[in-house]
PDB file of C-alpha atoms in Angstrom:
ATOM      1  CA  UNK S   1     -11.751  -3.815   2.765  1.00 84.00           C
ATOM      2  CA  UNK S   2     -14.481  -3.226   5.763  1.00 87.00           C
ATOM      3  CA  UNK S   3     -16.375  -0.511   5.736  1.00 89.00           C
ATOM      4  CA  UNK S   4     -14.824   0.837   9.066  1.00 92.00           C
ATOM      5  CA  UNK S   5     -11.218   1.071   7.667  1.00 93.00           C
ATOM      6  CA  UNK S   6     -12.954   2.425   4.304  1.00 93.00           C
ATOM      7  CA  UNK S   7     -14.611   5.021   6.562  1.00 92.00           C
ATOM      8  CA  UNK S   8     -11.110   5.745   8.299  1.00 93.00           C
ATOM      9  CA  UNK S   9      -8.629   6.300   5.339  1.00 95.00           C
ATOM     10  CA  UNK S  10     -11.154   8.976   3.861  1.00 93.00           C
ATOM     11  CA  UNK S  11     -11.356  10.621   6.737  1.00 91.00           C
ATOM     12  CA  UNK S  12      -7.407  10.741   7.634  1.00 94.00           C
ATOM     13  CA  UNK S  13      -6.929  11.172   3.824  1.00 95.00           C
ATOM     14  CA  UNK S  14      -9.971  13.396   3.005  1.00 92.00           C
ATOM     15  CA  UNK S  15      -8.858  16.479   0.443  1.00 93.00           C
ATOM     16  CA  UNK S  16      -9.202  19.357   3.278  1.00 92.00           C
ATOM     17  CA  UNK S  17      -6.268  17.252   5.009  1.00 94.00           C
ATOM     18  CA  UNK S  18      -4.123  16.542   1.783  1.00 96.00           C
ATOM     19  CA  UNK S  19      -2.610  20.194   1.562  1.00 96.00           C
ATOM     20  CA  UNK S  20      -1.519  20.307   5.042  1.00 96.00           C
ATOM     21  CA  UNK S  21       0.233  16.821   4.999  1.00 96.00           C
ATOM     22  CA  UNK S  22       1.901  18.131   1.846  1.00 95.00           C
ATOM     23  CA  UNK S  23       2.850  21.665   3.218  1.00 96.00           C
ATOM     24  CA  UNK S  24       3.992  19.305   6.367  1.00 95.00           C
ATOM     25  CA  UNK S  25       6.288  17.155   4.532  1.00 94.00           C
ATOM     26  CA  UNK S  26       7.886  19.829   2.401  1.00 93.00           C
ATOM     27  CA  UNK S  27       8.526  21.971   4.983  1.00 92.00           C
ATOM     28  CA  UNK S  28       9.767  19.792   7.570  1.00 92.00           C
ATOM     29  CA  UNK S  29      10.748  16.782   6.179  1.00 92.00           C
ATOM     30  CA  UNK S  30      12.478  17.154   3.118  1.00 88.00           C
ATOM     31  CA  UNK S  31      15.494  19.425   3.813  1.00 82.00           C
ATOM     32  CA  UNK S  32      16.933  21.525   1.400  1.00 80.00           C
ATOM     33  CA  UNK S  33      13.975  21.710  -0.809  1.00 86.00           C
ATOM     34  CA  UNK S  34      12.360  25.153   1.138  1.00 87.00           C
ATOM     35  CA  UNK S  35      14.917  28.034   1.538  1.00 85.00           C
ATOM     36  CA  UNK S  36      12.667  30.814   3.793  1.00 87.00           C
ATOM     37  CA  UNK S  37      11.033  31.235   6.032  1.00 89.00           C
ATOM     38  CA  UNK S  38      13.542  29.305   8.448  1.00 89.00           C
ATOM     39  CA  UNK S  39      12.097  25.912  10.025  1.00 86.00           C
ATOM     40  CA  UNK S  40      11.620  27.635  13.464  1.00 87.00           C
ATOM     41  CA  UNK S  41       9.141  30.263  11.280  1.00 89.00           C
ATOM     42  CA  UNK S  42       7.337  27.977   9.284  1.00 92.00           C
ATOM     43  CA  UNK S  43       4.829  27.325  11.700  1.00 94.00           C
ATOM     44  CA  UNK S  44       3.140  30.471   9.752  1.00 94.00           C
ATOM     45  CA  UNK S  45       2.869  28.429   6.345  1.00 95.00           C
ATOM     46  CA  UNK S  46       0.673  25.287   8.147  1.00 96.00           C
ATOM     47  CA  UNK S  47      -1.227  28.092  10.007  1.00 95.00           C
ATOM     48  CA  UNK S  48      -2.549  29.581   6.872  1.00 95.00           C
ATOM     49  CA  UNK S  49      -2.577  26.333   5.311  1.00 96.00           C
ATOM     50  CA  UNK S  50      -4.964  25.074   7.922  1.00 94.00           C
ATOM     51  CA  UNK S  51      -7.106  27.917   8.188  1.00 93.00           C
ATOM     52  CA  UNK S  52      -7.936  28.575   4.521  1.00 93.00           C
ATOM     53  CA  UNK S  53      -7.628  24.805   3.191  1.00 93.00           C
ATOM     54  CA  UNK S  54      -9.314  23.409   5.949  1.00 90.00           C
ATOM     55  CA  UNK S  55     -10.772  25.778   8.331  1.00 87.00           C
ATOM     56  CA  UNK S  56     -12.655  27.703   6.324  1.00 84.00           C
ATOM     57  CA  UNK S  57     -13.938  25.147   3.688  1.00 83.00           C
ATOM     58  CA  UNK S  58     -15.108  22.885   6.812  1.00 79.00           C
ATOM     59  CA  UNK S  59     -16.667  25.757   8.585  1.00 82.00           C
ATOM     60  CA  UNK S  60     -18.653  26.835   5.654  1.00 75.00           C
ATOM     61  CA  UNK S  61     -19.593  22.693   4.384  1.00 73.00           C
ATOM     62  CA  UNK S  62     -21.230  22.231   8.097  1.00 75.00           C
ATOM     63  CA  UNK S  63     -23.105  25.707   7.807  1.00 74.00           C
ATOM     64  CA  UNK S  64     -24.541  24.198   4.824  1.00 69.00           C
ATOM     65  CA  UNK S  65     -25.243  21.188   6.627  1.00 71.00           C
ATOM     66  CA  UNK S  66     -26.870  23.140   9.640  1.00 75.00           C
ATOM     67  CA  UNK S  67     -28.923  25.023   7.270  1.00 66.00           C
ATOM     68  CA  UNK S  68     -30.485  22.326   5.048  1.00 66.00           C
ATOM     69  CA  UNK S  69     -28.387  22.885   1.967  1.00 63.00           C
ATOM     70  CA  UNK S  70     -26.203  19.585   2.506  1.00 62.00           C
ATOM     71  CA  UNK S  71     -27.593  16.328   4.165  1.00 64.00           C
ATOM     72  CA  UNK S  72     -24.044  15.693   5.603  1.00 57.00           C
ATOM     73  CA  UNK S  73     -20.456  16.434   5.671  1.00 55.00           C
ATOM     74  CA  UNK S  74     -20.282  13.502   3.049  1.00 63.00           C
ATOM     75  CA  UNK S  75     -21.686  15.360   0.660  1.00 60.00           C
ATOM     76  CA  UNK S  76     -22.727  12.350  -1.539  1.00 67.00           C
ATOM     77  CA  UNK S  77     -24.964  13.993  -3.361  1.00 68.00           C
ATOM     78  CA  UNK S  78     -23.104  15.396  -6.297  1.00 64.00           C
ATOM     79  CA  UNK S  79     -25.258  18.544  -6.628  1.00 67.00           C
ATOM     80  CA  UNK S  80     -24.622  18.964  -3.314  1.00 66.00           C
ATOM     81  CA  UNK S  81     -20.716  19.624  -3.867  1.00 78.00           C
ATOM     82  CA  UNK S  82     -20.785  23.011  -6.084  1.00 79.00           C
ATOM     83  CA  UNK S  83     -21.203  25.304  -2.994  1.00 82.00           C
ATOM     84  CA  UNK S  84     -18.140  23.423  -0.826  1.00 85.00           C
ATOM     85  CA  UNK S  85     -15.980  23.357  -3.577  1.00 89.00           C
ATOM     86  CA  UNK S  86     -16.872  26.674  -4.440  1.00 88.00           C
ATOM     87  CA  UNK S  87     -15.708  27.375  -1.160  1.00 89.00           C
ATOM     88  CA  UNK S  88     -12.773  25.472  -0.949  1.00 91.00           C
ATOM     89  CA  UNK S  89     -11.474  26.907  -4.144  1.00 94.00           C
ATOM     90  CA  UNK S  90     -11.860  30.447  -2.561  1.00 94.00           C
ATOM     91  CA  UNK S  91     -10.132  29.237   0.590  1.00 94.00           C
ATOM     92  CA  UNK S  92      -7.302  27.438  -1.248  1.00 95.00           C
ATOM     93  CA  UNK S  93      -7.153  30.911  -3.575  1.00 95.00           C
ATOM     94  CA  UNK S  94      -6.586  33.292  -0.261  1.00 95.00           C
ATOM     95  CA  UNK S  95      -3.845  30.852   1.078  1.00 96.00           C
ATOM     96  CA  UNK S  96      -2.267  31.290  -2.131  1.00 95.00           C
ATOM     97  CA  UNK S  97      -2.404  35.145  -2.199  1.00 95.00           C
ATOM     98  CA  UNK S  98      -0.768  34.994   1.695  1.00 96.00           C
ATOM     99  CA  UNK S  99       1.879  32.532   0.007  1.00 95.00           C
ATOM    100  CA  UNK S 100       2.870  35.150  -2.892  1.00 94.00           C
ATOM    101  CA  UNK S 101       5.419  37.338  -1.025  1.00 91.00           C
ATOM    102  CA  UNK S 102       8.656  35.363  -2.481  1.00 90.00           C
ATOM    103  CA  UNK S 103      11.174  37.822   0.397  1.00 89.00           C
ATOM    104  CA  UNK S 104       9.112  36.078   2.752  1.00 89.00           C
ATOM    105  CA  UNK S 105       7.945  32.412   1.363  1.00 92.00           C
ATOM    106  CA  UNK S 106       9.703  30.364  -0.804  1.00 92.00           C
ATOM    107  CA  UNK S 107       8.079  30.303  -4.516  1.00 91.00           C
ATOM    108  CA  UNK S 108       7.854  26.427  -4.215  1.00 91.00           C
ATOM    109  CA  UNK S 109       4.883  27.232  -1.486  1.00 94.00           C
ATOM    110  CA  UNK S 110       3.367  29.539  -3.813  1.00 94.00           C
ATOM    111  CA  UNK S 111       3.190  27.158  -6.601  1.00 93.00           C
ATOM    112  CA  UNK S 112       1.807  24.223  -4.670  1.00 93.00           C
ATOM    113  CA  UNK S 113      -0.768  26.589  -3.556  1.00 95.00           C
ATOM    114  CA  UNK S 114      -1.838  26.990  -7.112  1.00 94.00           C
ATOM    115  CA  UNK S 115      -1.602  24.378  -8.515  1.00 93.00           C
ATOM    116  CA  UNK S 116      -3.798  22.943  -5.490  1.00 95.00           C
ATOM    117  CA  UNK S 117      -5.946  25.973  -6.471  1.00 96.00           C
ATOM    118  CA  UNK S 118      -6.306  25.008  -9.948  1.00 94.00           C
ATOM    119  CA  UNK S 119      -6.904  21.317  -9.097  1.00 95.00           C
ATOM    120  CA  UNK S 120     -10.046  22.028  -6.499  1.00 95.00           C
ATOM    121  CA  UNK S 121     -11.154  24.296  -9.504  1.00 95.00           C
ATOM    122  CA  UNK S 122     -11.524  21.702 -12.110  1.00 95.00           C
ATOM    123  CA  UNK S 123     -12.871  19.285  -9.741  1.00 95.00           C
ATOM    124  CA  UNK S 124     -15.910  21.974  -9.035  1.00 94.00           C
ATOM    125  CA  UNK S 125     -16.237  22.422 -12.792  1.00 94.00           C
ATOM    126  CA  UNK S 126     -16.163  18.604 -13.828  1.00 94.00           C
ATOM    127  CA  UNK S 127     -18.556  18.271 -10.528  1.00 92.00           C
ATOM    128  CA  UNK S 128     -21.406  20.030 -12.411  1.00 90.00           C
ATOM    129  CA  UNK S 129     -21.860  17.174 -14.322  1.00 89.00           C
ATOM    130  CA  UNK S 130     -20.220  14.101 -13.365  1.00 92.00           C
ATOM    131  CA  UNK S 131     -19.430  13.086  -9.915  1.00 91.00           C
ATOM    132  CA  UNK S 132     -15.335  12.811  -9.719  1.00 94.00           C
ATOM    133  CA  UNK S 133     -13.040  12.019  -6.983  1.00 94.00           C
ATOM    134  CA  UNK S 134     -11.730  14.352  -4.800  1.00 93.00           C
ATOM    135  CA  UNK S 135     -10.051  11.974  -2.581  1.00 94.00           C
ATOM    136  CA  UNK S 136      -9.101  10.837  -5.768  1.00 96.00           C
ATOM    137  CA  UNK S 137      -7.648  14.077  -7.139  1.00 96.00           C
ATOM    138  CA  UNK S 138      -6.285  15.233  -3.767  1.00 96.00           C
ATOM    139  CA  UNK S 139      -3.913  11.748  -3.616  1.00 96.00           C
ATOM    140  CA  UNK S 140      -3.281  12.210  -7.364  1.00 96.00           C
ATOM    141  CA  UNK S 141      -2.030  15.543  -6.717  1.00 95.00           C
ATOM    142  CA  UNK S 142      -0.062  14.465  -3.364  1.00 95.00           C
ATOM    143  CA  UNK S 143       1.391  12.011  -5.589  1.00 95.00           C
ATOM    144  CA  UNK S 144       2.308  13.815  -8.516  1.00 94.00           C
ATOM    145  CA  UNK S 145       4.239  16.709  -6.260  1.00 92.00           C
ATOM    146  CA  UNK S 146       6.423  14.344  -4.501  1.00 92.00           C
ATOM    147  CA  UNK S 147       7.093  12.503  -8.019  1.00 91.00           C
ATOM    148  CA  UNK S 148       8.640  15.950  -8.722  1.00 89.00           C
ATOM    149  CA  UNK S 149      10.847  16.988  -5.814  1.00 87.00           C
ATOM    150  CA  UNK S 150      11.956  13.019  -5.610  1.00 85.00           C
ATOM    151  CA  UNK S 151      12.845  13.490  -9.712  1.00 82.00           C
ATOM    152  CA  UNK S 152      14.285  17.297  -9.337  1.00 76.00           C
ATOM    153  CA  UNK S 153      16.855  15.814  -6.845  1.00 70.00           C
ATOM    154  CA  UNK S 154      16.350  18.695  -4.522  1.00 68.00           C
ATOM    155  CA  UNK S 155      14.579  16.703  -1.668  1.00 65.00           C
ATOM    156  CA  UNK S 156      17.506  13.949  -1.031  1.00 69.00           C
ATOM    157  CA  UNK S 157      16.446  10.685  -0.730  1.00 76.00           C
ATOM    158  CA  UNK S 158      13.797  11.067   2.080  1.00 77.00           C
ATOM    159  CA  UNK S 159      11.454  11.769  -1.377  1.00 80.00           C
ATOM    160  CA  UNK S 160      11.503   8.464  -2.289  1.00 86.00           C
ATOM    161  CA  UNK S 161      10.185   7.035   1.089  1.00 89.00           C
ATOM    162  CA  UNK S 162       7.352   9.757   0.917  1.00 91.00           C
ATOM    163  CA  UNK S 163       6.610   9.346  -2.747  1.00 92.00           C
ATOM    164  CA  UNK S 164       6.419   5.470  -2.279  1.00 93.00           C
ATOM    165  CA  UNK S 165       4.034   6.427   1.028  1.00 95.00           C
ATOM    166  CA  UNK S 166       2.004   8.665  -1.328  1.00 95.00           C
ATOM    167  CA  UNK S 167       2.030   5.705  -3.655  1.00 95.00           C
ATOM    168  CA  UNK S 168       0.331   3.291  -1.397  1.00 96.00           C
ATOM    169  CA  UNK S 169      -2.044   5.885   0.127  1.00 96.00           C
ATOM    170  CA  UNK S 170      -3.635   6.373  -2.840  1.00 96.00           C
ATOM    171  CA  UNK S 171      -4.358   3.136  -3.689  1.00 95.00           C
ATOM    172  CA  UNK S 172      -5.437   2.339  -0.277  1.00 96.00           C
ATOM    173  CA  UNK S 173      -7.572   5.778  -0.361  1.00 96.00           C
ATOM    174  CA  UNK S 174      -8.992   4.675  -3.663  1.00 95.00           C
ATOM    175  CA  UNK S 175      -9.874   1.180  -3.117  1.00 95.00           C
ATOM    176  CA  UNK S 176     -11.485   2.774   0.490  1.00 95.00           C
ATOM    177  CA  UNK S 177     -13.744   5.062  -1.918  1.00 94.00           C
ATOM    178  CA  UNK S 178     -15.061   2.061  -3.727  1.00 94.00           C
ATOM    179  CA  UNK S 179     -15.526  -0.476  -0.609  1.00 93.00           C
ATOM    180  CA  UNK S 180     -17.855   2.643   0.687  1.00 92.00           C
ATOM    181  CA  UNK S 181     -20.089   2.368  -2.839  1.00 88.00           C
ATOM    182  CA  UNK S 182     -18.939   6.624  -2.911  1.00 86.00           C
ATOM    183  CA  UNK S 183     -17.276   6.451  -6.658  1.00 89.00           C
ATOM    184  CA  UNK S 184     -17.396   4.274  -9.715  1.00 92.00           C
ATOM    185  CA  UNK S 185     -13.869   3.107 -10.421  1.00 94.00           C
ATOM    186  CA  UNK S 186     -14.240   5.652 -13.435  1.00 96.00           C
ATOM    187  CA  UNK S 187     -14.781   8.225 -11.052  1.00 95.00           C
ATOM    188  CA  UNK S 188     -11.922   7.200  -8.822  1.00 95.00           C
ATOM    189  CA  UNK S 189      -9.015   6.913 -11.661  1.00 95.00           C
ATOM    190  CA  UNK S 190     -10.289  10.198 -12.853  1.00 96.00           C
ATOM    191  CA  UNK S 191      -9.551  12.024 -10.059  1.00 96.00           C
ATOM    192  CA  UNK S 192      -6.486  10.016  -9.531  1.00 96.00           C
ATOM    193  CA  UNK S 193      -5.727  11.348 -13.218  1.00 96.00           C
ATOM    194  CA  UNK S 194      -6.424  14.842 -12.837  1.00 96.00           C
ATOM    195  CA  UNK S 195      -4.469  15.381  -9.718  1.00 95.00           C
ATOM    196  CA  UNK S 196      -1.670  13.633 -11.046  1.00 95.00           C
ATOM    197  CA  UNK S 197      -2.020  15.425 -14.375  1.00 94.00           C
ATOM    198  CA  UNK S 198      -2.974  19.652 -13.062  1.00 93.00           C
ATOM    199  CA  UNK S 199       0.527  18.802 -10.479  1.00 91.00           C
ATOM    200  CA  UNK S 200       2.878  17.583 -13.560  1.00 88.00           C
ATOM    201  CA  UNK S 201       1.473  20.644 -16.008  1.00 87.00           C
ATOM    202  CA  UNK S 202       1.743  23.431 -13.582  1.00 77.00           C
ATOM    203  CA  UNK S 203       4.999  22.804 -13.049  1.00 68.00           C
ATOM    204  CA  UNK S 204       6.078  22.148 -17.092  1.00 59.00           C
ATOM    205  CA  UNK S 205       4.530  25.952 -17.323  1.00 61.00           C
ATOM    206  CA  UNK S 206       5.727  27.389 -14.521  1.00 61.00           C
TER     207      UNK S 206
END
């Protein structure tokens, strides 16, 4: 793989992007598997999607870029990634306080939101010491939550074009990390494990 299209899929497929695809699909492309708000209303969801998963997490990262604390928006430093994911995790938490109001939101929207939550978490945790995927848990989790809805039935057979979309994405998203020298392959099926893994518990508790 060249180092341009490497440089491409993790940018189009980097984890600040991942929720909002997912909240995308669910919302507007698998009918029948959100009840409320109504599609015209759902606008609302992405736009506190994108603002706490994205938004904030990317406005913070290039403040610690502009002040010194970050050499880029790469981060490939690992002990450069506590105080983004930090952030992140804080961002993704908010969006999933907004979500909770089940007269409002559907509980599915809740639930990805934490289990997203939970997944950025143990990235930042398993970051202190070993440098893991988070393209690689981002597409693990993408994965893993359209494995469900195509499985419960609810989402109709669009799931199984998405899940085999989600499929191929993260192989093409891993195999980009590697061509770039970012991850070990270790590093890359780890996160593709724990993504995978966080999205399939949180639902058998749940």
């Amino acid at each position: 793989m060249s180092r341009f299209l490497a440089t491409v899929l993790s940018v189009v497929f980097h984890p600040l992007l991942v929720p909002f695809y997912l909240f995308y699909i669910v919302c507007y492309q698998l009918p029948g598997v959100v009840g409320h708000p109504a599609a015209p209303d759902r606008w609302l969801v992405l736009a506190i999607v994108g603002g706490f998963t994205l938004g904030l997490p990317g406005l913070g990262a290039a403040l610690l870029v502009q002040f010194g604390y970050a050499d880029s928006l790469e981060l490939r430093q690992r002990e450069q990634r506590a105080w983004p994911l930090l952030l992140a995790a804080t961002g993704f938490a908010i969006a999933a306080g907004l979500l909770h109001r089940p007269m409002v939101f559907d509980v599915l929207l809740f639930n990805m939101m934490v289990g997203m939550t939970l997944a950025v978490l143990l990235t930042l945790v398993i970051t202190l010491r070993w440098k893991i995927s988070a393209h690689g848990v981002g597409m693990g989790g993408a994965f893993g939550l359209l494995l469900l809805l195509h499985l419960g039935g609810a989402a109709g057979p669009a799931a199984a074009g998405w899940l085999a979309g989600a499929a191929a994405a993260a192989v093409a998203v891993g195999s980009a990390r590697l061509a770039l020298e970012a991850h070990s392959p270790a590093q890359v099926w780890v996160g593709l494990a724990l993504g995978l893994g966080v999205a399939l518990a949180y639902v058998a508790v749940s």
